[in-house]
mmCIF file of C-alpha atoms in Angstrom:
data_model
loop_
_atom_site.group_PDB
_atom_site.id
_atom_site.type_symbol
_atom_site.label_atom_id
_atom_site.label_comp_id
_atom_site.label_asym_id
_atom_site.label_seq_id
_atom_site.Cartn_x
_atom_site.Cartn_y
_atom_site.Cartn_z
ATOM 1 C CA MET U 1 -24.363 -8.362 0.470
ATOM 2 C CA ARG U 2 -23.692 -4.719 1.404
ATOM 3 C CA VAL U 3 -20.447 -4.458 3.361
ATOM 4 C CA LEU U 4 -19.149 -1.453 5.284
ATOM 5 C CA GLY U 5 -15.342 -1.311 5.236
ATOM 6 C CA ILE U 6 -13.271 0.616 7.788
ATOM 7 C CA GLU U 7 -9.555 1.411 7.409
ATOM 8 C CA THR U 8 -7.616 2.979 10.318
ATOM 9 C CA SER U 9 -4.213 1.293 10.223
ATOM 10 C CA CYS U 10 -2.050 4.423 10.092
ATOM 11 C CA ASP U 11 -2.695 8.037 9.108
ATOM 12 C CA GLU U 12 -5.759 7.802 6.846
ATOM 13 C CA THR U 13 -9.325 7.204 7.938
ATOM 14 C CA GLY U 14 -11.078 5.343 5.137
ATOM 15 C CA VAL U 15 -14.685 4.183 4.908
ATOM 16 C CA ALA U 16 -16.526 2.521 2.023
ATOM 17 C CA ILE U 17 -19.601 0.479 1.192
ATOM 18 C CA TYR U 18 -19.118 -2.425 -1.207
ATOM 19 C CA ASP U 19 -22.047 -4.370 -2.675
ATOM 20 C CA THR U 20 -21.125 -7.883 -3.805
ATOM 21 C CA GLU U 21 -23.566 -7.541 -6.722
ATOM 22 C CA GLN U 22 -23.170 -3.864 -7.688
ATOM 23 C CA GLY U 23 -19.536 -3.219 -6.719
ATOM 24 C CA LEU U 24 -18.288 -0.123 -4.921
ATOM 25 C CA VAL U 25 -21.262 2.006 -3.857
ATOM 26 C CA ALA U 26 -19.610 4.884 -1.966
ATOM 27 C CA ASP U 27 -16.339 5.714 -0.269
ATOM 28 C CA ALA U 28 -14.681 8.557 1.639
ATOM 29 C CA LEU U 29 -11.201 9.227 2.965
ATOM 30 C CA TYR U 30 -9.732 11.650 5.461
ATOM 31 C CA SER U 31 -5.947 12.083 5.375
ATOM 32 C CA GLN U 32 -3.961 13.196 8.409
ATOM 33 C CA VAL U 33 -0.945 14.215 6.305
ATOM 34 C CA ALA U 34 -1.204 17.916 7.164
ATOM 35 C CA MET U 35 -1.307 17.147 10.890
ATOM 36 C CA HIS U 36 1.771 14.884 10.816
ATOM 37 C CA ALA U 37 3.769 16.962 8.308
ATOM 38 C CA GLU U 38 5.218 19.295 10.947
ATOM 39 C CA TYR U 39 6.706 16.253 12.743
ATOM 40 C CA GLY U 40 8.156 14.743 9.565
ATOM 41 C CA GLY U 41 6.284 11.462 10.083
ATOM 42 C CA VAL U 42 3.313 9.802 11.739
ATOM 43 C CA VAL U 43 2.854 10.368 15.478
ATOM 44 C CA PRO U 44 0.925 7.263 16.653
ATOM 45 C CA GLU U 45 -0.987 8.878 19.522
ATOM 46 C CA LEU U 46 -2.122 11.783 17.360
ATOM 47 C CA ALA U 47 -3.160 9.355 14.626
ATOM 48 C CA SER U 48 -5.314 7.317 17.027
ATOM 49 C CA ARG U 49 -7.032 10.392 18.446
ATOM 50 C CA ASP U 50 -7.800 11.754 14.992
ATOM 51 C CA HIS U 51 -9.306 8.444 13.857
ATOM 52 C CA THR U 52 -11.594 8.657 16.890
ATOM 53 C CA ARG U 53 -12.761 12.117 15.813
ATOM 54 C CA ARG U 54 -13.202 11.358 12.128
ATOM 55 C CA LEU U 55 -14.523 7.818 11.881
ATOM 56 C CA LEU U 56 -18.203 8.117 12.835
ATOM 57 C CA PRO U 57 -18.813 11.271 10.737
ATOM 58 C CA LEU U 58 -17.160 9.544 7.754
ATOM 59 C CA ILE U 59 -19.376 6.484 8.204
ATOM 60 C CA GLN U 60 -22.448 8.715 8.142
ATOM 61 C CA GLN U 61 -21.084 10.569 5.103
ATOM 62 C CA VAL U 62 -20.696 7.319 3.181
ATOM 63 C CA LEU U 63 -24.147 6.073 4.204
ATOM 64 C CA ASP U 64 -25.667 9.358 3.024
ATOM 65 C CA ALA U 65 -23.792 9.149 -0.282
ATOM 66 C CA ALA U 66 -25.097 5.615 -0.785
ATOM 67 C CA GLY U 67 -28.641 6.611 0.217
ATOM 68 C CA MET U 68 -28.626 3.934 2.919
ATOM 69 C CA ARG U 69 -29.502 3.577 6.573
ATOM 70 C CA ARG U 70 -27.236 1.755 9.018
ATOM 71 C CA ASP U 71 -29.763 -1.039 9.419
ATOM 72 C CA GLU U 72 -29.469 -1.769 5.673
ATOM 73 C CA LEU U 73 -25.868 -2.920 6.091
ATOM 74 C CA ASP U 74 -25.358 -6.694 5.890
ATOM 75 C CA ALA U 75 -21.850 -6.854 7.395
ATOM 76 C CA ILE U 76 -18.960 -4.743 8.674
ATOM 77 C CA VAL U 77 -15.250 -5.320 8.046
ATOM 78 C CA TYR U 78 -12.232 -3.459 9.378
ATOM 79 C CA THR U 79 -8.453 -3.446 9.140
ATOM 80 C CA ALA U 80 -7.183 -5.720 11.915
ATOM 81 C CA GLY U 81 -3.496 -5.359 11.065
ATOM 82 C CA PRO U 82 -0.704 -4.816 10.462
ATOM 83 C CA GLY U 83 -0.494 -1.204 11.568
ATOM 84 C CA LEU U 84 -0.320 1.100 14.579
ATOM 85 C CA VAL U 85 -2.036 -0.734 17.407
ATOM 86 C CA GLY U 86 -3.891 2.310 18.774
ATOM 87 C CA ALA U 87 -5.147 3.267 15.329
ATOM 88 C CA LEU U 88 -6.212 -0.318 14.620
ATOM 89 C CA MET U 89 -8.171 -0.473 17.870
ATOM 90 C CA VAL U 90 -10.249 2.566 16.889
ATOM 91 C CA GLY U 91 -11.490 0.816 13.760
ATOM 92 C CA ALA U 92 -11.852 -2.580 15.430
ATOM 93 C CA SER U 93 -13.876 -1.315 18.395
ATOM 94 C CA THR U 94 -16.130 0.782 16.171
ATOM 95 C CA ALA U 95 -16.758 -2.134 13.817
ATOM 96 C CA HIS U 96 -17.537 -4.567 16.624
ATOM 97 C CA GLY U 97 -19.772 -2.061 18.402
ATOM 98 C CA MET U 98 -21.784 -1.388 15.254
ATOM 99 C CA ALA U 99 -21.983 -5.069 14.364
ATOM 100 C CA ARG U 100 -23.355 -5.949 17.786
ATOM 101 C CA ALA U 101 -25.882 -3.107 17.637
ATOM 102 C CA LEU U 102 -27.036 -4.075 14.126
ATOM 103 C CA ASN U 103 -26.747 -7.839 14.707
ATOM 104 C CA VAL U 104 -24.657 -8.362 11.568
ATOM 105 C CA PRO U 105 -21.396 -10.269 10.960
ATOM 106 C CA VAL U 106 -18.062 -8.523 11.516
ATOM 107 C CA LEU U 107 -14.602 -9.490 10.255
ATOM 108 C CA GLY U 108 -11.047 -8.221 10.699
ATOM 109 C CA VAL U 109 -9.140 -7.919 7.404
ATOM 110 C CA HIS U 110 -5.420 -8.035 6.678
ATOM 111 C CA HIS U 111 -4.256 -4.607 5.491
ATOM 112 C CA MET U 112 -1.903 -5.965 2.801
ATOM 113 C CA GLU U 113 -4.560 -8.340 1.495
ATOM 114 C CA GLY U 114 -6.666 -5.214 1.064
ATOM 115 C CA HIS U 115 -3.939 -3.615 -1.062
ATOM 116 C CA LEU U 116 -3.661 -6.862 -2.999
ATOM 117 C CA MET U 117 -7.378 -6.706 -3.820
ATOM 118 C CA ALA U 118 -7.382 -2.982 -4.741
ATOM 119 C CA PRO U 119 -6.867 -3.575 -8.508
ATOM 120 C CA MET U 120 -10.047 -5.704 -8.404
ATOM 121 C CA LEU U 121 -11.970 -2.439 -7.995
ATOM 122 C CA GLU U 122 -11.140 -1.496 -11.600
ATOM 123 C CA ASP U 123 -13.186 -2.259 -14.711
ATOM 124 C CA CYS U 124 -10.666 -4.842 -15.988
ATOM 125 C CA PRO U 125 -9.479 -6.673 -12.865
ATOM 126 C CA PRO U 126 -6.703 -9.276 -13.004
ATOM 127 C CA GLU U 127 -7.511 -12.963 -12.889
ATOM 128 C CA PHE U 128 -5.682 -15.427 -10.655
ATOM 129 C CA PRO U 129 -2.867 -16.441 -10.678
ATOM 130 C CA PHE U 130 -0.501 -13.473 -10.738
ATOM 131 C CA VAL U 131 2.652 -12.032 -9.199
ATOM 132 C CA ALA U 132 2.021 -9.110 -6.850
ATOM 133 C CA LEU U 133 4.427 -6.314 -6.005
ATOM 134 C CA LEU U 134 3.236 -4.775 -2.746
ATOM 135 C CA VAL U 135 4.941 -1.458 -1.987
ATOM 136 C CA SER U 136 3.063 0.130 0.880
ATOM 137 C CA GLY U 137 4.602 2.034 3.798
ATOM 138 C CA GLY U 138 6.873 -0.346 5.671
ATOM 139 C CA HIS U 139 6.294 -3.226 3.241
ATOM 140 C CA THR U 140 8.017 -4.166 -0.012
ATOM 141 C CA GLN U 141 7.097 -7.700 -1.029
ATOM 142 C CA LEU U 142 6.805 -9.934 -4.061
ATOM 143 C CA VAL U 143 4.071 -12.529 -3.683
ATOM 144 C CA GLU U 144 2.828 -15.321 -5.925
ATOM 145 C CA VAL U 145 -0.966 -15.222 -5.692
ATOM 146 C CA ARG U 146 -2.994 -18.284 -6.707
ATOM 147 C CA GLY U 147 -6.237 -17.134 -5.089
ATOM 148 C CA ILE U 148 -7.524 -15.397 -1.973
ATOM 149 C CA GLY U 149 -5.391 -16.620 0.908
ATOM 150 C CA ARG U 150 -3.215 -18.708 -1.417
ATOM 151 C CA TYR U 151 -0.002 -16.737 -1.172
ATOM 152 C CA ARG U 152 3.651 -17.667 -1.545
ATOM 153 C CA LEU U 153 6.157 -15.056 -0.443
ATOM 154 C CA LEU U 154 8.825 -14.741 -3.130
ATOM 155 C CA GLY U 155 10.861 -11.913 -1.627
ATOM 156 C CA GLU U 156 10.690 -8.978 0.752
ATOM 157 C CA SER U 157 12.764 -6.128 2.111
ATOM 158 C CA VAL U 158 15.361 -7.204 4.662
ATOM 159 C CA ASP U 159 15.601 -3.658 6.088
ATOM 160 C CA ASP U 160 14.007 -0.398 4.912
ATOM 161 C CA ALA U 161 11.072 -0.760 2.546
ATOM 162 C CA ALA U 162 10.904 1.357 -0.623
ATOM 163 C CA GLY U 163 8.312 3.705 0.870
ATOM 164 C CA GLU U 164 10.405 4.238 4.006
ATOM 165 C CA ALA U 165 13.464 4.985 1.866
ATOM 166 C CA PHE U 166 11.487 7.573 -0.108
ATOM 167 C CA ASP U 167 10.326 9.284 3.095
ATOM 168 C CA LYS U 168 13.810 9.333 4.636
ATOM 169 C CA THR U 169 15.378 10.610 1.425
ATOM 170 C CA ALA U 170 12.769 13.370 1.235
ATOM 171 C CA LYS U 171 13.750 14.444 4.740
ATOM 172 C CA MET U 172 17.428 14.581 3.728
ATOM 173 C CA LEU U 173 16.462 16.764 0.766
ATOM 174 C CA GLY U 174 14.413 19.095 2.956
ATOM 175 C CA LEU U 175 11.121 18.047 1.363
ATOM 176 C CA ALA U 176 7.710 17.777 2.968
ATOM 177 C CA TYR U 177 6.076 14.617 4.334
ATOM 178 C CA PRO U 178 4.961 12.245 2.831
ATOM 179 C CA GLY U 179 8.164 11.964 0.867
ATOM 180 C CA GLY U 180 7.372 9.722 -2.102
ATOM 181 C CA PRO U 181 5.388 12.214 -4.206
ATOM 182 C CA GLU U 182 7.739 15.062 -3.246
ATOM 183 C CA VAL U 183 10.873 13.169 -4.320
ATOM 184 C CA ALA U 184 9.182 12.194 -7.596
ATOM 185 C CA ARG U 185 8.235 15.813 -8.312
ATOM 186 C CA LEU U 186 11.741 17.071 -7.594
ATOM 187 C CA ALA U 187 13.259 14.275 -9.703
ATOM 188 C CA GLU U 188 11.399 15.524 -12.782
ATOM 189 C CA SER U 189 13.842 18.453 -13.051
ATOM 190 C CA GLY U 190 16.908 16.329 -12.261
ATOM 191 C CA ASP U 191 19.684 15.441 -14.685
ATOM 192 C CA PRO U 192 19.564 11.639 -15.169
ATOM 193 C CA GLY U 193 23.225 11.505 -16.184
ATOM 194 C CA ARG U 194 24.880 13.329 -13.293
ATOM 195 C CA PHE U 195 24.762 10.574 -10.650
ATOM 196 C CA ARG U 196 24.279 6.827 -10.745
ATOM 197 C CA PHE U 197 23.337 5.223 -7.431
ATOM 198 C CA PRO U 198 23.631 1.470 -6.710
ATOM 199 C CA ARG U 199 20.802 -0.958 -7.448
ATOM 200 C CA PRO U 200 20.919 -2.932 -4.176
ATOM 201 C CA MET U 201 20.844 -6.743 -4.204
ATOM 202 C CA THR U 202 20.407 -6.944 -7.985
ATOM 203 C CA ASP U 203 23.904 -8.382 -8.518
ATOM 204 C CA ARG U 204 22.991 -11.613 -6.743
ATOM 205 C CA PRO U 205 20.246 -14.230 -7.157
ATOM 206 C CA GLY U 206 16.994 -13.991 -5.257
ATOM 207 C CA LEU U 207 14.018 -11.700 -4.899
ATOM 208 C CA ASP U 208 14.669 -9.958 -1.574
ATOM 209 C CA PHE U 209 15.084 -6.184 -1.369
ATOM 210 C CA SER U 210 17.311 -3.861 0.635
ATOM 211 C CA PHE U 211 17.020 -0.071 0.544
ATOM 212 C CA SER U 212 18.966 0.890 3.679
ATOM 213 C CA GLY U 213 22.297 1.046 1.835
ATOM 214 C CA LEU U 214 20.780 3.161 -0.936
ATOM 215 C CA LYS U 215 19.529 5.594 1.682
ATOM 216 C CA THR U 216 23.029 5.813 3.166
ATOM 217 C CA HIS U 217 24.540 6.316 -0.294
ATOM 218 C CA THR U 218 22.121 9.206 -0.876
ATOM 219 C CA LEU U 219 23.094 10.817 2.437
ATOM 220 C CA THR U 220 26.805 10.486 1.579
ATOM 221 C CA ALA U 221 26.263 12.122 -1.828
ATOM 222 C CA LEU U 222 24.428 15.048 -0.258
ATOM 223 C CA ARG U 223 27.143 15.557 2.366
ATOM 224 C CA GLN U 224 29.870 15.538 -0.281
ATOM 225 C CA LEU U 225 27.981 18.111 -2.319
ATOM 226 C CA GLU U 226 27.492 20.263 0.778
ATOM 227 C CA GLN U 227 31.184 20.084 1.707
ATOM 228 C CA ALA U 228 32.118 21.104 -1.832
ATOM 229 C CA GLY U 229 29.706 24.036 -1.724
ATOM 230 C CA GLU U 230 27.707 22.538 -4.616
ATOM 231 C CA LEU U 231 24.438 21.613 -2.876
ATOM 232 C CA ASP U 232 22.082 23.939 -4.719
ATOM 233 C CA ASP U 233 18.522 23.337 -5.957
ATOM 234 C CA GLN U 234 19.690 21.650 -9.155
ATOM 235 C CA ALA U 235 21.997 19.317 -7.224
ATOM 236 C CA ARG U 236 19.105 18.294 -4.976
ATOM 237 C CA ALA U 237 16.990 17.556 -8.038
ATOM 238 C CA ASP U 238 19.833 15.517 -9.565
ATOM 239 C CA VAL U 239 20.158 13.467 -6.367
ATOM 240 C CA ALA U 240 16.399 12.926 -6.237
ATOM 241 C CA ARG U 241 16.473 11.694 -9.836
ATOM 242 C CA ALA U 242 19.335 9.298 -9.162
ATOM 243 C CA PHE U 243 17.623 7.956 -6.052
ATOM 244 C CA GLU U 244 14.252 7.465 -7.747
ATOM 245 C CA GLU U 245 15.800 5.734 -10.752
ATOM 246 C CA ALA U 246 17.743 3.393 -8.461
ATOM 247 C CA VAL U 247 14.585 2.389 -6.585
ATOM 248 C CA VAL U 248 12.584 1.972 -9.787
ATOM 249 C CA ASP U 249 15.304 -0.078 -11.489
ATOM 250 C CA THR U 250 15.610 -2.324 -8.442
ATOM 251 C CA LEU U 251 11.862 -2.964 -8.280
ATOM 252 C CA VAL U 252 11.652 -3.605 -12.028
ATOM 253 C CA ILE U 253 14.586 -6.033 -12.031
ATOM 254 C CA LYS U 254 13.062 -8.043 -9.178
ATOM 255 C CA CYS U 255 9.610 -8.066 -10.822
ATOM 256 C CA ARG U 256 11.159 -9.307 -14.055
ATOM 257 C CA ARG U 257 12.851 -12.124 -12.164
ATOM 258 C CA ALA U 258 9.628 -13.016 -10.360
ATOM 259 C CA LEU U 259 7.703 -13.290 -13.639
ATOM 260 C CA ASP U 260 10.466 -15.404 -15.177
ATOM 261 C CA ASP U 261 10.737 -17.659 -12.103
ATOM 262 C CA THR U 262 6.995 -18.302 -11.852
ATOM 263 C CA GLY U 263 6.206 -18.309 -15.567
ATOM 264 C CA LEU U 264 3.221 -16.047 -14.914
ATOM 265 C CA LYS U 265 2.086 -13.312 -17.300
ATOM 266 C CA ARG U 266 0.181 -11.045 -14.931
ATOM 267 C CA LEU U 267 1.754 -8.597 -12.505
ATOM 268 C CA VAL U 268 -0.296 -6.708 -9.913
ATOM 269 C CA MET U 269 1.219 -3.638 -8.288
ATOM 270 C CA ALA U 270 -0.394 -2.051 -5.229
ATOM 271 C CA GLY U 271 0.418 0.262 -2.341
ATOM 272 C CA GLY U 272 1.435 3.910 -2.157
ATOM 273 C CA VAL U 273 4.636 3.596 -4.218
ATOM 274 C CA SER U 274 2.616 1.997 -7.042
ATOM 275 C CA ALA U 275 1.370 5.513 -7.878
ATOM 276 C CA ASN U 276 4.906 6.456 -9.015
ATOM 277 C CA GLU U 277 4.658 7.272 -12.737
ATOM 278 C CA ARG U 278 8.250 6.306 -13.583
ATOM 279 C CA LEU U 279 7.713 2.898 -11.978
ATOM 280 C CA ARG U 280 4.479 2.359 -13.901
ATOM 281 C CA GLU U 281 6.102 3.268 -17.209
ATOM 282 C CA ARG U 282 9.101 0.991 -16.667
ATOM 283 C CA LEU U 283 7.011 -1.980 -15.574
ATOM 284 C CA ALA U 284 4.705 -1.538 -18.573
ATOM 285 C CA ARG U 285 7.715 -1.686 -20.924
ATOM 286 C CA GLU U 286 9.092 -4.789 -19.213
ATOM 287 C CA ALA U 287 5.689 -6.469 -19.343
ATOM 288 C CA ASP U 288 5.367 -5.753 -23.069
ATOM 289 C CA LYS U 289 8.709 -7.458 -23.707
ATOM 290 C CA ARG U 290 7.388 -10.592 -21.986
ATOM 291 C CA LYS U 291 3.872 -10.394 -23.459
ATOM 292 C CA ALA U 292 2.671 -9.896 -19.901
ATOM 293 C CA ARG U 293 0.297 -7.325 -18.398
ATOM 294 C CA VAL U 294 0.538 -5.013 -15.400
ATOM 295 C CA TYR U 295 -2.484 -4.165 -13.242
ATOM 296 C CA TYR U 296 -2.756 -1.475 -10.598
ATOM 297 C CA PRO U 297 -5.506 0.527 -8.910
ATOM 298 C CA ARG U 298 -6.366 4.114 -9.795
ATOM 299 C CA GLY U 299 -4.397 6.721 -7.859
ATOM 300 C CA ARG U 300 -6.820 7.230 -4.979
ATOM 301 C CA PHE U 301 -6.865 3.501 -4.227
ATOM 302 C CA CYS U 302 -3.058 3.157 -4.170
ATOM 303 C CA THR U 303 -2.842 4.662 -0.689
ATOM 304 C CA ASP U 304 -4.759 3.291 2.306
ATOM 305 C CA ASN U 305 -8.526 3.376 1.760
ATOM 306 C CA GLY U 306 -11.761 1.811 2.927
ATOM 307 C CA ALA U 307 -12.767 0.462 -0.489
ATOM 308 C CA MET U 308 -9.983 -2.125 -0.620
ATOM 309 C CA ILE U 309 -10.837 -3.309 2.901
ATOM 310 C CA ALA U 310 -14.542 -3.564 2.078
ATOM 311 C CA LEU U 311 -13.781 -5.612 -1.047
ATOM 312 C CA ALA U 312 -11.248 -7.940 0.617
ATOM 313 C CA GLY U 313 -13.569 -8.459 3.574
ATOM 314 C CA ALA U 314 -16.556 -9.142 1.340
ATOM 315 C CA GLN U 315 -14.710 -11.970 -0.403
ATOM 316 C CA ARG U 316 -13.961 -13.694 2.889
ATOM 317 C CA LEU U 317 -17.439 -13.046 4.297
ATOM 318 C CA LEU U 318 -18.935 -14.786 1.253
ATOM 319 C CA ALA U 319 -16.840 -17.824 2.175
ATOM 320 C CA GLY U 320 -18.333 -17.830 5.677
ATOM 321 C CA GLU U 321 -15.552 -16.162 7.671
ATOM 322 C CA ARG U 322 -16.323 -13.782 10.527
ATOM 323 C CA ASP U 323 -15.074 -12.677 13.936
ATOM 324 C CA GLU U 324 -16.659 -13.885 17.106
ATOM 325 C CA ILE U 325 -18.664 -10.932 18.391
ATOM 326 C CA GLY U 326 -16.806 -9.148 21.177
ATOM 327 C CA PHE U 327 -13.396 -10.575 20.241
ATOM 328 C CA MET U 328 -11.926 -7.855 18.085
ATOM 329 C CA LYS U 329 -8.498 -8.165 16.487
ATOM 330 C CA ALA U 330 -5.752 -5.538 16.459
ATOM 331 C CA VAL U 331 -2.499 -7.108 15.253
ATOM 332 C CA PRO U 332 0.429 -4.677 14.782
ATOM 333 C CA ARG U 333 2.610 -7.350 13.116
ATOM 334 C CA TRP U 334 0.868 -9.905 10.936
ATOM 335 C CA PRO U 335 2.817 -11.672 8.146
ATOM 336 C CA MET U 336 0.577 -12.054 5.113
ATOM 337 C CA GLU U 337 1.903 -15.520 4.354
ATOM 338 C CA THR U 338 0.193 -16.757 7.542
ATOM 339 C CA LEU U 339 -3.225 -16.106 5.996
ATOM 340 C CA LYS U 340 -5.181 -19.126 4.843
ATOM 341 C CA ALA U 341 -7.546 -19.566 1.926
ATOM 342 C CA PRO U 342 -11.248 -19.424 2.806
ATOM 343 C CA THR U 343 -12.755 -22.865 3.339
ATOM 344 C CA GLY U 344 -13.904 -24.437 0.103
ATOM 345 C CA THR U 345 -11.774 -22.302 -2.243
#
């Protein structure tokens, strides 16, 4: 089955073709980062309009790369949520329109389930069951995964997610959007011993996260440095280092607890923050101590992309799921734990 996947949940237009026998055939991505950078964050209306401009040319680009015609597609899947409702509707309406024209099945896919499946695109994919750390945009979650649609939420952020905290901290430091990679780059030249920021919610039981207080602590540190006339480039780098290490330590501590609580030996990490090198290194060391293994997608599949949506959708299509033609889904808020396993799995 050759499946066209469409991702338009936020500020990246992603398209891919996934073959259930051959694997990923072709994919393409257009990022709107440059357009949103001057505003310091995503402007929903601009994002929706740009998806409208980019989507059809990207679909043709991917078909050309795969050496396929549109009528050779067997199904179309798209991100149905969560995300920006206008952006979601661009992908949903395009997918349903194409599916009706080609008379093929169409299915709306959960964005976070796509991230969850992204490591399956690699040569050595994880087997079920595993613990998943999902750190994408406004989501930071730990999930026990027993199979597709068989999810148990172990913990999640009660306020700001890790990615949001990175972006807001970058803005405080005068760095460009998106903030995660910029903070990480600045932190490389920071002194790890100058500041120690709190590791929120690690001094109590449980697997929930909270990064709002850490963000406030960072702002307070910067203001104190500014008032003392000490906020120079090195001080900014030192603050970035302290902030990054606090986030990484917090995520690692919670992952360690999740592995211990579930008794599982496989940890999947996905989403934009999973590209952070310090986080990858720390989790690898923790996994080695527990004779466990960490899995994550290659860098270009950590952020939003069409390949993960095509793969996740293909798995559910094989189980017989599909949308009713003409009834597209665009769900801005959609808890992943409400998903159900495909019938018969």
